[in-house]
PDB file of C-alpha atoms and ligand atoms in Angstrom:
ATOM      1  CA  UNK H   1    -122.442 109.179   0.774  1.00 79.00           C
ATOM      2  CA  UNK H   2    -119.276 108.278  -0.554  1.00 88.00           C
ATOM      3  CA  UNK H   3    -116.058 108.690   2.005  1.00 91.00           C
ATOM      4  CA  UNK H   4    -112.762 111.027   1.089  1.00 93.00           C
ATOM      5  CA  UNK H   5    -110.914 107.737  -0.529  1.00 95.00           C
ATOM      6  CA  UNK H   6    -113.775 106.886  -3.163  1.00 96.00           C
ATOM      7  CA  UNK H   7    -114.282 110.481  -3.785  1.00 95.00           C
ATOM      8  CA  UNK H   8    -110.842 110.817  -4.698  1.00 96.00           C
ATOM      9  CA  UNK H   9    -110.462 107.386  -6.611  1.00 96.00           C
ATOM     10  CA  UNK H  10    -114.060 108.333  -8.266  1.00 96.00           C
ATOM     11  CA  UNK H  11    -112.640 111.801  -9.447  1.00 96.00           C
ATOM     12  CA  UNK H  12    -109.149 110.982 -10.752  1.00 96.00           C
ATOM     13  CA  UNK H  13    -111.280 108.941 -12.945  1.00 97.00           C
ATOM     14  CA  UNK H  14    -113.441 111.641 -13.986  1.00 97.00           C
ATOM     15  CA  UNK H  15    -110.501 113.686 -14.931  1.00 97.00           C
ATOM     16  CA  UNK H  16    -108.122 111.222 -16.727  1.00 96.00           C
ATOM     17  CA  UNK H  17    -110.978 110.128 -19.124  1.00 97.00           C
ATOM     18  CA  UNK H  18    -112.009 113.912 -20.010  1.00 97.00           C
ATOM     19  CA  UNK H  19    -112.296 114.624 -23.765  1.00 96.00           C
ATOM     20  CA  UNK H  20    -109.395 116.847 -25.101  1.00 96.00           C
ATOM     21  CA  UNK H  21    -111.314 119.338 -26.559  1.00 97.00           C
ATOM     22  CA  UNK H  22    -114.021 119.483 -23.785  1.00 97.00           C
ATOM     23  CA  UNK H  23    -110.831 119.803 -21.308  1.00 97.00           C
ATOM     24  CA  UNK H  24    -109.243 122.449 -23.386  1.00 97.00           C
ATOM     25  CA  UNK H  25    -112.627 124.586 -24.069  1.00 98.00           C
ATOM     26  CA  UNK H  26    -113.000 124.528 -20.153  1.00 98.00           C
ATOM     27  CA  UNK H  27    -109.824 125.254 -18.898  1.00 98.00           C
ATOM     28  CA  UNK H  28    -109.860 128.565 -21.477  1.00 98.00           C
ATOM     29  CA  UNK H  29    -113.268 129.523 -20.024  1.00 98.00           C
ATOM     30  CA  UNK H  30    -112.017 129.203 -16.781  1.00 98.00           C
ATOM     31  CA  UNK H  31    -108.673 131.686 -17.480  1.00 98.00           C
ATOM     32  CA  UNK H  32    -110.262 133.826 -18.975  1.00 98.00           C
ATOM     33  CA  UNK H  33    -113.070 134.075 -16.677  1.00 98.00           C
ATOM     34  CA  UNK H  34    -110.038 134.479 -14.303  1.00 98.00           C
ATOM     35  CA  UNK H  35    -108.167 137.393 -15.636  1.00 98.00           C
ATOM     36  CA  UNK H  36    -111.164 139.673 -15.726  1.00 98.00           C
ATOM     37  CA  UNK H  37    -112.005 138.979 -11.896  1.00 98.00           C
ATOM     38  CA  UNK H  38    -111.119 141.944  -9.462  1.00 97.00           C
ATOM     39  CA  UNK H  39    -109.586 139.127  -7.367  1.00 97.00           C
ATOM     40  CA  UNK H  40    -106.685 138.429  -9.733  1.00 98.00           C
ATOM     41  CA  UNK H  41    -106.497 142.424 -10.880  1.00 98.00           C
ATOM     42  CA  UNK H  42    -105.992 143.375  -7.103  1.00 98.00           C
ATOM     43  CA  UNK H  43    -103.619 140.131  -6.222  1.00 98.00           C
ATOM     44  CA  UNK H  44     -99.808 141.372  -7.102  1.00 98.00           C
ATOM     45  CA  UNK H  45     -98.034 138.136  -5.261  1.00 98.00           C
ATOM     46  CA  UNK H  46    -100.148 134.299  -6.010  1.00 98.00           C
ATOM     47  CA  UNK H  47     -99.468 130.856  -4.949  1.00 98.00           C
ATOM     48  CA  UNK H  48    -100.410 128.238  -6.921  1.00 98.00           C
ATOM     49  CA  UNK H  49     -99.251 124.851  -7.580  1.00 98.00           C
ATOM     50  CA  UNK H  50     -97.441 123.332 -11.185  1.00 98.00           C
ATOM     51  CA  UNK H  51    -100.627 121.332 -12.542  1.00 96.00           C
ATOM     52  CA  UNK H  52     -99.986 117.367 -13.455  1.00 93.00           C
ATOM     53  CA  UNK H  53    -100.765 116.322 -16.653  1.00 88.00           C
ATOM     54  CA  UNK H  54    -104.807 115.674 -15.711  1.00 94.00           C
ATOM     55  CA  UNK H  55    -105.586 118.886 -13.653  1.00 96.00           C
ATOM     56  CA  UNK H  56    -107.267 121.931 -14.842  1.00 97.00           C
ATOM     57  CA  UNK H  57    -103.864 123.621 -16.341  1.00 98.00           C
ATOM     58  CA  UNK H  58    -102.399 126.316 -14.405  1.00 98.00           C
ATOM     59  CA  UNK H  59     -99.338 127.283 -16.132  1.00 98.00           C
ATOM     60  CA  UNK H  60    -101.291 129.501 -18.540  1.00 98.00           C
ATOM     61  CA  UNK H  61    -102.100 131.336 -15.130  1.00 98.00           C
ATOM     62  CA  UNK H  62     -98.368 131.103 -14.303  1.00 98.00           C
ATOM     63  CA  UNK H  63     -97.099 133.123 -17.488  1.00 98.00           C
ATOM     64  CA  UNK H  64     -99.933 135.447 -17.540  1.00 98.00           C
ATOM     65  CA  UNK H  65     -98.984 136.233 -13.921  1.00 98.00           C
ATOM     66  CA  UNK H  66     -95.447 137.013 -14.786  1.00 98.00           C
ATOM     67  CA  UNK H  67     -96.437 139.370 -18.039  1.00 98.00           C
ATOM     68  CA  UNK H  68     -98.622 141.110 -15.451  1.00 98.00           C
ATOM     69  CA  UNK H  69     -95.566 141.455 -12.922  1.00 98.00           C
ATOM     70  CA  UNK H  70     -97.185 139.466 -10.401  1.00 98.00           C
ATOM     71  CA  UNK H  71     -94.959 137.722  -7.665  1.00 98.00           C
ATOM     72  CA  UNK H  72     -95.556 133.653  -8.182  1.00 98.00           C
ATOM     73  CA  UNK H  73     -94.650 131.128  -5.668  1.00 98.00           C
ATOM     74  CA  UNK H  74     -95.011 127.397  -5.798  1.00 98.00           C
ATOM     75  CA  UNK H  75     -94.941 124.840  -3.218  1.00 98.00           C
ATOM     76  CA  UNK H  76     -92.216 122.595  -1.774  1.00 98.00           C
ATOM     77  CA  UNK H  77     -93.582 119.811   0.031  1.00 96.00           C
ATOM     78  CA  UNK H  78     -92.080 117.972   3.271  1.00 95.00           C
ATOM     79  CA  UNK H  79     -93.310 114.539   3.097  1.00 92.00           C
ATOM     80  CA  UNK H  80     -91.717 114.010   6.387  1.00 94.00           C
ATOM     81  CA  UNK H  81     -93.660 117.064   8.671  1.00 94.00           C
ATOM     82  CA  UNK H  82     -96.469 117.030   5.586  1.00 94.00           C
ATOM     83  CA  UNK H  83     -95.945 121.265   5.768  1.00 96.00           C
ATOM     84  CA  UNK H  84     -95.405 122.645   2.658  1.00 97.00           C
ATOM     85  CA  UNK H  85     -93.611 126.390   2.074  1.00 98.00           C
ATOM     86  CA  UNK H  86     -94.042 128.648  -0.800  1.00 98.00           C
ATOM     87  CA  UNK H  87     -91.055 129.901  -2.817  1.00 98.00           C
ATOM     88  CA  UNK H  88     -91.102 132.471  -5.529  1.00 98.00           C
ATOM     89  CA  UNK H  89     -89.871 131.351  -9.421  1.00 98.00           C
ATOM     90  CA  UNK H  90     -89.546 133.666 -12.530  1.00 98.00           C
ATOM     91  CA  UNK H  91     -89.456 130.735 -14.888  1.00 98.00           C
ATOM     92  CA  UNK H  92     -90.172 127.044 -15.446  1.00 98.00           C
ATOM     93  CA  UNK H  93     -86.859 126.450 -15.533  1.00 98.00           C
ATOM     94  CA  UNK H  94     -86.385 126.811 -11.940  1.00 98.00           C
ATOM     95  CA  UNK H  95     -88.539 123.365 -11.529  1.00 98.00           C
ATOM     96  CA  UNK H  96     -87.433 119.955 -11.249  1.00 98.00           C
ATOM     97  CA  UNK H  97     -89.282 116.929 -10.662  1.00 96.00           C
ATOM     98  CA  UNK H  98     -88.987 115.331  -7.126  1.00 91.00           C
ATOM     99  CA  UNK H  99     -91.458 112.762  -6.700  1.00 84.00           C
ATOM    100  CA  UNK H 100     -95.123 111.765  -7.858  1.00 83.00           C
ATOM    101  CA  UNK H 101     -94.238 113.446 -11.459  1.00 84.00           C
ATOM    102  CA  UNK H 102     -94.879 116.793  -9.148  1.00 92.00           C
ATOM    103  CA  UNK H 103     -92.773 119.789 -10.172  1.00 97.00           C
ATOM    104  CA  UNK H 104     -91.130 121.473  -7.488  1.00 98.00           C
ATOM    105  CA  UNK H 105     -89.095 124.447  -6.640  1.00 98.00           C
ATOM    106  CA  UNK H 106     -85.542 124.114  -6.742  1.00 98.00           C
ATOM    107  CA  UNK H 107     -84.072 125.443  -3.911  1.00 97.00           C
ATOM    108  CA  UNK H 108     -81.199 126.841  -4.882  1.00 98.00           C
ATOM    109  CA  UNK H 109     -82.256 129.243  -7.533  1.00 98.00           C
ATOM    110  CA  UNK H 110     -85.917 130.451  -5.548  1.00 98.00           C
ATOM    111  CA  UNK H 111     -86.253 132.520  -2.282  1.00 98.00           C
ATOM    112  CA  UNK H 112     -89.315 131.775   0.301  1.00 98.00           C
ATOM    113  CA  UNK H 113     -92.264 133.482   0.270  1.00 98.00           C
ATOM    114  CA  UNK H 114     -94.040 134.234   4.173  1.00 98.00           C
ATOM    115  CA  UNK H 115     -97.682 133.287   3.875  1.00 97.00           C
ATOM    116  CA  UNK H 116     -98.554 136.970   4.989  1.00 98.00           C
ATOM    117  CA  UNK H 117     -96.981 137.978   1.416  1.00 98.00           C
ATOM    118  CA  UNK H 118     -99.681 136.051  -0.689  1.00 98.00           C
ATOM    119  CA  UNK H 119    -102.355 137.954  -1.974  1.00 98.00           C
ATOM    120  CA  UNK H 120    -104.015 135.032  -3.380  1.00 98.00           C
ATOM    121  CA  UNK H 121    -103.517 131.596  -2.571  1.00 98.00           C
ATOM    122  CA  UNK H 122    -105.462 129.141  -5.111  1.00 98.00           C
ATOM    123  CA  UNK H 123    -106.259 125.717  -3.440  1.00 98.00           C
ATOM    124  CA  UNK H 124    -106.060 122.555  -5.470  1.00 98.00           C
ATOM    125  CA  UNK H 125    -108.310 119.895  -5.292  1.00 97.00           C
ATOM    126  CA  UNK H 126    -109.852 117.273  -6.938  1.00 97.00           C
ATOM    127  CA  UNK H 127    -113.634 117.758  -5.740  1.00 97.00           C
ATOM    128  CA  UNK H 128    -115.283 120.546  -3.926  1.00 98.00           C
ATOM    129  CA  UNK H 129    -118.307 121.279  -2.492  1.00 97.00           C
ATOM    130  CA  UNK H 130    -120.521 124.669  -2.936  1.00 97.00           C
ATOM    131  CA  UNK H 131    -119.399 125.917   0.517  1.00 96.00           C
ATOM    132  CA  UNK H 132    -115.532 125.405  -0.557  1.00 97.00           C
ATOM    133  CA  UNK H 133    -115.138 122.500   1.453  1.00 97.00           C
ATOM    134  CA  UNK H 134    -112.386 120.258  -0.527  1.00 97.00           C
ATOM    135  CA  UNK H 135    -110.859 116.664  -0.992  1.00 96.00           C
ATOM    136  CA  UNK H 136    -107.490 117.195  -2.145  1.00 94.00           C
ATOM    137  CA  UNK H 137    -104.783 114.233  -2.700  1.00 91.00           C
ATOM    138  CA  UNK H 138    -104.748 113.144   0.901  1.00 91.00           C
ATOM    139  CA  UNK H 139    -101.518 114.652   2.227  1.00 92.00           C
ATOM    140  CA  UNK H 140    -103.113 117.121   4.232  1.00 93.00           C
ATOM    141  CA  UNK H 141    -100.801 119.769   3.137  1.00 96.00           C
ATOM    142  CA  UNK H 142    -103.231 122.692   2.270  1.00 97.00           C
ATOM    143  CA  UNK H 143    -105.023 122.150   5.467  1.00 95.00           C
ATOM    144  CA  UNK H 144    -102.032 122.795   7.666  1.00 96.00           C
ATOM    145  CA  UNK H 145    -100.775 125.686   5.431  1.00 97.00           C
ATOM    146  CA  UNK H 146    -104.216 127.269   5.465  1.00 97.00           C
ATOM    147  CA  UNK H 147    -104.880 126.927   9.385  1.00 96.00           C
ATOM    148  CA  UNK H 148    -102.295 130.304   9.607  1.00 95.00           C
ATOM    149  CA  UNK H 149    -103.157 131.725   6.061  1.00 97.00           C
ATOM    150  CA  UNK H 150    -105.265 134.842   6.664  1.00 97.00           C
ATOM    151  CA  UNK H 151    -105.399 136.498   2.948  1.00 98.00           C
ATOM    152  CA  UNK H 152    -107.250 135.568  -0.571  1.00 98.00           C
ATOM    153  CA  UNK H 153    -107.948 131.985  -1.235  1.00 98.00           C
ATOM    154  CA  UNK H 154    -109.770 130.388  -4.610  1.00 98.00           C
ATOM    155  CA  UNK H 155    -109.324 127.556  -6.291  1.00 98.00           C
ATOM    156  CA  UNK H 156    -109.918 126.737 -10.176  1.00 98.00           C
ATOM    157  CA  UNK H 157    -112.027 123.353 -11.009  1.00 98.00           C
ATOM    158  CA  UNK H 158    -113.933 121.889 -14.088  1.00 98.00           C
ATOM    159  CA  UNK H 159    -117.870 121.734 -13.173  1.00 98.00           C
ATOM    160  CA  UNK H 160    -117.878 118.308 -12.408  1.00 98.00           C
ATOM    161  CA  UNK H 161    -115.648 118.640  -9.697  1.00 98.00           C
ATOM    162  CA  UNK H 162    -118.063 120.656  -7.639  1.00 98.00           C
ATOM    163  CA  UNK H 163    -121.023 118.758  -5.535  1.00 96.00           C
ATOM    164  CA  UNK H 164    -123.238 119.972  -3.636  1.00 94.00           C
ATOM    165  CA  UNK H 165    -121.599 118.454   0.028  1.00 92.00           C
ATOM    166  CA  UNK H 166    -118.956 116.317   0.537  1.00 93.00           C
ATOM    167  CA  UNK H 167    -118.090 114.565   4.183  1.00 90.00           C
ATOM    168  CA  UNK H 168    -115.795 116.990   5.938  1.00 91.00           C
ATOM    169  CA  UNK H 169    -113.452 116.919   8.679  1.00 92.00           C
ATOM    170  CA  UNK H 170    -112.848 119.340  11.829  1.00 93.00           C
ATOM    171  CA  UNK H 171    -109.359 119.900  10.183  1.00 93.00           C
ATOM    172  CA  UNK H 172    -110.706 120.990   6.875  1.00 94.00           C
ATOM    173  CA  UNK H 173    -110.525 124.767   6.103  1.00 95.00           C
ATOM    174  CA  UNK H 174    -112.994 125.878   2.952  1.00 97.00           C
ATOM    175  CA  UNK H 175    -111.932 128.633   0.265  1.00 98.00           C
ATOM    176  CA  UNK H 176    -113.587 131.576  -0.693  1.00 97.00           C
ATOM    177  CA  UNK H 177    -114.115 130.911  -3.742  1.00 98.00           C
ATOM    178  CA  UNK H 178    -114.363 128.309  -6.729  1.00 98.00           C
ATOM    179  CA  UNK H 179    -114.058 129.292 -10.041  1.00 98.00           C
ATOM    180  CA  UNK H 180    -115.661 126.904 -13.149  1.00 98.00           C
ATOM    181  CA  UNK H 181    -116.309 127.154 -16.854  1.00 98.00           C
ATOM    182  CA  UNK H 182    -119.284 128.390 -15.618  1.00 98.00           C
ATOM    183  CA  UNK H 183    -118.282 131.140 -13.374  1.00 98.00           C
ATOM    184  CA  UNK H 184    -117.646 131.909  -9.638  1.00 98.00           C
ATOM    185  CA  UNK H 185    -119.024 129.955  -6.901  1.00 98.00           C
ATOM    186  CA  UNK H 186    -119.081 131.934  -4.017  1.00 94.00           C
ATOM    187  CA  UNK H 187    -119.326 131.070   0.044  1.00 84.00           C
TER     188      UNK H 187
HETATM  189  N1  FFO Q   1     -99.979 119.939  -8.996  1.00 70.65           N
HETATM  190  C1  FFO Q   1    -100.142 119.798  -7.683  1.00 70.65           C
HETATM  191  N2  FFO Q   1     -99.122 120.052  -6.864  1.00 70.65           N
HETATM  192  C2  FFO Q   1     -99.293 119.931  -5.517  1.00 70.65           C
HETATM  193  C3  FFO Q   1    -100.502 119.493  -4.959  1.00 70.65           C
HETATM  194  C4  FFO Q   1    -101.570 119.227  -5.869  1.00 70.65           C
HETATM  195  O1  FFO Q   1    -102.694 118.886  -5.480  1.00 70.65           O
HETATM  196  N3  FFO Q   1    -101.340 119.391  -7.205  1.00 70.65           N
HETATM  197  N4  FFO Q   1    -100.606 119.348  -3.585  1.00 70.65           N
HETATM  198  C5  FFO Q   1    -101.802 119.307  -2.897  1.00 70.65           C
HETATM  199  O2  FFO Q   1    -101.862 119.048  -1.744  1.00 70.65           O
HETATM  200  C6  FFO Q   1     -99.383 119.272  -2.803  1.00 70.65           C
HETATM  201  C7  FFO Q   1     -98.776 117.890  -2.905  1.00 70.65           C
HETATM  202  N5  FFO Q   1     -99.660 116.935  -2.354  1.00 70.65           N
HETATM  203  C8  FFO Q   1     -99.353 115.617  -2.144  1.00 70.65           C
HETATM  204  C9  FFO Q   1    -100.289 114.819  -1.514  1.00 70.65           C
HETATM  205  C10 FFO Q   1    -100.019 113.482  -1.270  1.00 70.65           C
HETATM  206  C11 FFO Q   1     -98.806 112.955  -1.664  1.00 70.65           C
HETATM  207  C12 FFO Q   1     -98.503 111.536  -1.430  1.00 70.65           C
HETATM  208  O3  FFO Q   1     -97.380 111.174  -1.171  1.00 70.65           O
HETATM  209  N6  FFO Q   1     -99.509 110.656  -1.519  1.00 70.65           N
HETATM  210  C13 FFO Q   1     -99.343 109.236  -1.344  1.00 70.65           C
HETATM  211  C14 FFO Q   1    -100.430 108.659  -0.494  1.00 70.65           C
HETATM  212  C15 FFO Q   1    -100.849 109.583   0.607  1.00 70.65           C
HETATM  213  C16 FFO Q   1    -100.613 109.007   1.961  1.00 70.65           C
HETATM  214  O4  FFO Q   1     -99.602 108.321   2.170  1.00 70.65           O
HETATM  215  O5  FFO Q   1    -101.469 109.279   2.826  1.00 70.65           O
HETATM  216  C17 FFO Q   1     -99.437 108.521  -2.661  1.00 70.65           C
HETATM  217  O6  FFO Q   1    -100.298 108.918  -3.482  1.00 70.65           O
HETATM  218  O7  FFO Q   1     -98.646 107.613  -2.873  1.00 70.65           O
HETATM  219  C18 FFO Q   1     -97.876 113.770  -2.287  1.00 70.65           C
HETATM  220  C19 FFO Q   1     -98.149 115.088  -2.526  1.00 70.65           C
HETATM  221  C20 FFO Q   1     -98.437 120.310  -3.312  1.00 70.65           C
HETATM  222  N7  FFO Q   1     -98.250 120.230  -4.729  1.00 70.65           N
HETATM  223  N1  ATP Q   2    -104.390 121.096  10.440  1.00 70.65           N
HETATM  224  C1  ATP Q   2    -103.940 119.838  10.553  1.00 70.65           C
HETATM  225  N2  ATP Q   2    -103.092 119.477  11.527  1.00 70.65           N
HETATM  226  C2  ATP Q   2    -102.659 118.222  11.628  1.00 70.65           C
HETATM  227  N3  ATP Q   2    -103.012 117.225  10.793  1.00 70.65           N
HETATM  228  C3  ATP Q   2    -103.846 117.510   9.816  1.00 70.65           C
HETATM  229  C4  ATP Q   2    -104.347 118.833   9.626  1.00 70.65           C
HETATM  230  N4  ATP Q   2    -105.135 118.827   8.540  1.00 70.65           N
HETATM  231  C5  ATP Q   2    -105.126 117.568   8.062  1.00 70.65           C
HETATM  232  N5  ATP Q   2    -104.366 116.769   8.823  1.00 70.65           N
HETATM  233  C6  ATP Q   2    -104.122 115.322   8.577  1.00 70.65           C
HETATM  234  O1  ATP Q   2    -103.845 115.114   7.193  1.00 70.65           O
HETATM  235  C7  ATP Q   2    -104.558 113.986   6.697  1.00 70.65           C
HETATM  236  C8  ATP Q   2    -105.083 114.256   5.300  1.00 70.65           C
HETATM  237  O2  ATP Q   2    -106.121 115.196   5.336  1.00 70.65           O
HETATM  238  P1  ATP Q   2    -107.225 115.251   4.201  1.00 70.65           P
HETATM  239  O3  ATP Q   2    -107.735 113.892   3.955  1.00 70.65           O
HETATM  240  O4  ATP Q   2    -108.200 116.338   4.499  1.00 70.65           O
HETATM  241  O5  ATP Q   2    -106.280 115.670   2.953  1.00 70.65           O
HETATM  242  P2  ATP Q   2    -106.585 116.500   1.672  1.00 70.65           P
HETATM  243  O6  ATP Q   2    -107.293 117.757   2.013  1.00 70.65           O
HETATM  244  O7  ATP Q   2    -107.209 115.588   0.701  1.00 70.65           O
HETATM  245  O8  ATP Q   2    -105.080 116.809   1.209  1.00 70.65           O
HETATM  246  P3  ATP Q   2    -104.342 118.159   0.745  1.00 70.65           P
HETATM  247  O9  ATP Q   2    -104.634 119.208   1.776  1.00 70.65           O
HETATM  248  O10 ATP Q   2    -102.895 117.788   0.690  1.00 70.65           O
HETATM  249  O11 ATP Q   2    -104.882 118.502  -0.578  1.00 70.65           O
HETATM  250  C9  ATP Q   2    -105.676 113.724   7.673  1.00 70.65           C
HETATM  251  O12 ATP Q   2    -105.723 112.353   7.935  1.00 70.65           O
HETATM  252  C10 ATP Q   2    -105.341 114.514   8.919  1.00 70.65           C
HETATM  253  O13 ATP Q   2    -105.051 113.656   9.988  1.00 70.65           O
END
């Protein structure tokens, strides 16, 4: 079985050498598939990150959220502690780039969001396993945040990201639920 670091190296590859139209037919599947679920009908307040340029997109799920008059809150990392916190933005404007080409809040212009005032909380990651274990970019930030998080939690994924197991850790927390291009994965 392959450890966490190959997983992740194996995946990024996966992702960056995606066809265009194959990534684009996916990621609409998966939206849509999305904004029919009770999950996302019942959620009024999400967090969810700012995608990079080879994740499944999530700004789509952004500006739908906002037309629906959802609350939508993004993280700011701490490389330092490795917590993250959640703050609320009503536009991509309120982003700027800090490091790693990741888009972040910008302080001054968004407001903190306490984890008890997510509904939903999707979960990036680059693989998954049925059960909702994860390997995510190695900072461990969703795995501290999570440990108190007590509400919703999904996260969005092309098929090929989800195996069957992966090696997990006592530290790892799984999600609920995963959704593909070829529906919801369940625990
Ligand atoms: N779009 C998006 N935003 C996200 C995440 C994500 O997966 N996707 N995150 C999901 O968690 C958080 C950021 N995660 C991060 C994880 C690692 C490093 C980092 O500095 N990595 C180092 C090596 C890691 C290490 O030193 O152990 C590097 O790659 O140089 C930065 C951010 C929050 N924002
Ligand atoms: N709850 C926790 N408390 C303290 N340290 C933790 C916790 N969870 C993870 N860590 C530390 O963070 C490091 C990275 O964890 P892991 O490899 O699971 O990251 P990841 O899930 O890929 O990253 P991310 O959660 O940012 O997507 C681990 O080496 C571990 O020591």
């Amino acid at each position: 079985m392959l450890d966490k670091k190959e997983w992740r190296r194996l995946m990024k590859q996966k992702l960056q050498a995606m066809d265009q139209d194959e990534r684009n037919r996916a990621s609409s599947a998966v939206h849509r598939e999305l904004f029919e679920s009770q999950i996302w009908n019942r959620a009024k307040s999400i967090a969810i990150t700012v995608s990079r340029e080879f994740e499944l997109p999530t700004r789509p799920v952004i500006e739908r959220a906002w037309i629906e008059g959802k609350n939508v809150s993004v993280p700011k990392c701490d490389p330092i502690s490795r917590s993250m916190q959640f703050r609320s933005i009503t536009s991509f404007d309120e982003l700027e780039i800090v490091y790693m080409d990741l888009c972040e809040p910008i302080e001054s212009l968004t407001y903190e969001v306490d984890r008890s005032e997510v509904d939903l909380m999707f979960v990036p990651g680059l693989v998954f396993s049925r059960d909702g274990y994860r390997i995510g970019y190695g900072g461990g930030y969703y795995d501290r945040y999570l440990e108190h998080f007590k509400n919703k939690t999904a996260a969005m994924a092309f098929s090929f990201q989800v195996e069957e197991s992966l090696p997990t850790e006592p530290f790892d927390i799984p999600v609920a639920a995963i959704l593909t291009e070829n529906g919801w994965i369940e625990r």
